């Protein structure tokens, strides 16, 4: 069960170069994406004739021609040519999905097209912004997306699971974030004073002890928008102009493929040493290492849940945000079921 | 659900050399095949004692000895020796299946032995015929066999899916074949005038424009018997003595292994340049390329159908033959269920 | 369905060196094992917080710290520290399982801890005994464990399936063992006079014809305790001091992982030429070859049973022991279900 009336990140802009037809399954629905003059087109990736994937087809001026029996579909999803007959049956069409491309992410609306509201798309101002540097990341996890949401909604795991990259000292896990409910998600603010900096930024911020902040919104269907960083202890550079602080911005989007697999789009931007590509590379590599650690741990959870799907879980205070977020999602699904 | 009372192609003759025990599952039934003086023996590949595969056994003069506990089965499927007891329980036998070997194909009757009627075996006169050349082909597809039947019942896909091999110009797809219902299948005749020849025969027929025919019967459970070729436009060499025409004959058999996997036996014979093995090789390679293209497309259909088994399909005029053939199969299955 | 109130072999002692956390699933229950001063600890390998595997955690002085969110569990399974809160919820604990380490095997009791009775652990006196030599073996089979029990309860398969190793001449299969019912299993005694020795011991016992014995208990949940060997024909060295006989002792334990996979712990000890490591190696290699033959055959059975789970099996006199043992297991399961 998934929320349908929401924007899912479907692709990075660079995945839709030239005439490429990109196949991507989102919430169990096979989609094909391609770029044309007015923007990115998203169609159901299943020819209505015999269920062949249109993503294996031929990009023509007017749309996609199915490579199986030559049916041509326009960008609205209507079949406009069938080789062996003069007129095309009215039902010969595929669903068209609204898309919005913004700051190198392509978003797709999976629900009722009438309800598609672009103002619901979260802001990602530092992606594709010349004052920041970042590398577009993509991973495919064979787990349910909510397990990855759980991961991102409780950063007390950083010092334990990511000691060589994102994690600092264990005291980071002892400080609970302030959690605030948002209309479609939760807001977390964690402020840890006099703590060790994480390993991966040590080359860029020379201090054994820092004040560290990790502030983010996490909104439906599974999008993280983070402002994190550190400053000299007691400097207060967290607020105001952040002079002397080291800052990163992270945008991460979890898009369910099926009940047991997830697309993970992520980036982490920095505004320091932006003329050194190796810095950007090194920060990205650290994230990749950490996300492989996450994948291993979450894969273990998934395996345990498959052995016994009904085993109870016992809550801790650190679960406050993930419990609220799961409630957001289940409430949205229940409302869609009712409607 | 499969038709049982029919002949399935089980193997190529050359797969049963010497004392080989060939394991092959057909319509969910594990079978073991071997050759003896009177012909090819087919037995259920499951020892009635503890379900061990007899195909792992030892070929002896009198039959197969199970390699697990040494039971010996004769070619009728009766256990004629159990090492540790003097008499063998009456129920200790495996099903025996009737086989017929004809023109390098071994056929097996999967239903009621009393109903086995050899006259139902389709004619394949150009297989193993010294005036023709061909190479025996076998592929294993991980899809339901009816999706491959669909493929072979609508050659409008040739110019789109096989442009570098079997396909000619798109006008080939615009001409509908004449479709005639047969007692156990359908007959298709496609005659396309002034069309481009397919790529793969261009070295052997030098013309930019030809008249092309593709005539075939497609009969239960999934056997194609094709006479195809081309001639100079307007020459009328399709009929009569075919002087100056280029001809091929193709025999293809789809044998379901399980609901989601299929054995594909195929050959395509030519009667030109029969003294040049490289011509036979090149024609076979073209078929192999085309069938890999089919496998990729049909695999995509299968995946889409698994994501949503109930998604509707919308018919076109090109579907006439496949609809009739599916009706033949479902009628046969219904009759067997009733009986 | 598995017996719970019994001792399963969980590991070889050497698998628990140093601080290693060993993950092993037994009867569908994920477990983590580690060694500490008082013995081997076995805990459920699923953090009660969010189902993360504790086996991916950190071994600390007091127990295991979950690497996900830092919860620390003592050897009894109680959570004794949660990083972000002062007190831990009472329910935050994992199941602890009783273990006994004896003669290089670690046994675990999977049922009611109150019922754990160490006297039920079978004797394995020649394992880790300086007068004997053996190599610890482990294999993982993707089959239901009862199919392997069947294999070990009917050695009439030796001459057929293992002709180059454990098998001698076919007459070995013709002699039925004496089968006696034990409280939790069966006892088999097979005595074959004037038979060929098995291939693998020929270098160590020079005779073309021998008297051979294979005596063993096979007890729940699936443990074989075997005394086997051979002597000069008519020497009677089977009984008494066994002077001039060649003896082996084998201990084998089948521990179900899931309904379709099994841990197989085995060893075969010899008391001849114990100063020659290559003899021990060669005997072990022969066992490995034989067990791969078993795996192949039993895998074929499993595949046939999956194609048709309800196909009947027909009994032979050789099945007496396996039928009794299966009855032992089903009776134990039924009693547990009732309780």
mmCIF file of C-alpha atoms in Angstrom, chain B residues 33 43 53 57 89 99 118 155 212-213 216-217 246 290 301 319 327 333:
data_model
loop_
_atom_site.group_PDB
_atom_site.id
_atom_site.type_symbol
_atom_site.label_atom_id
_atom_site.label_comp_id
_atom_site.label_asym_id
_atom_site.label_seq_id
_atom_site.Cartn_x
_atom_site.Cartn_y
_atom_site.Cartn_z
ATOM 1 C CA UNK B 33 13.906 -39.853 -21.909
ATOM 2 C CA UNK B 43 8.979 -42.168 -18.153
ATOM 3 C CA UNK B 53 14.821 -38.338 -10.228
ATOM 4 C CA UNK B 57 20.058 -43.144 -12.510
ATOM 5 C CA UNK B 89 4.842 -53.900 -4.510
ATOM 6 C CA UNK B 99 6.621 -41.145 -27.938
ATOM 7 C CA UNK B 118 -0.170 -40.437 -34.383
ATOM 8 C CA UNK B 155 4.224 -11.292 -37.806
ATOM 9 C CA UNK B 212 6.990 -11.816 -50.259
ATOM 10 C CA UNK B 213 4.868 -14.598 -48.818
ATOM 11 C CA UNK B 216 1.876 -21.142 -42.082
ATOM 12 C CA UNK B 217 -0.253 -23.357 -39.940
ATOM 13 C CA UNK B 246 13.855 -17.918 -52.659
ATOM 14 C CA UNK B 290 15.808 -12.364 -33.780
ATOM 15 C CA UNK B 301 5.453 -8.490 -21.204
ATOM 16 C CA UNK B 319 -4.852 -10.112 -33.161
ATOM 17 C CA UNK B 327 -9.668 -19.983 -28.066
ATOM 18 C CA UNK B 333 -8.537 -27.461 -21.866
#
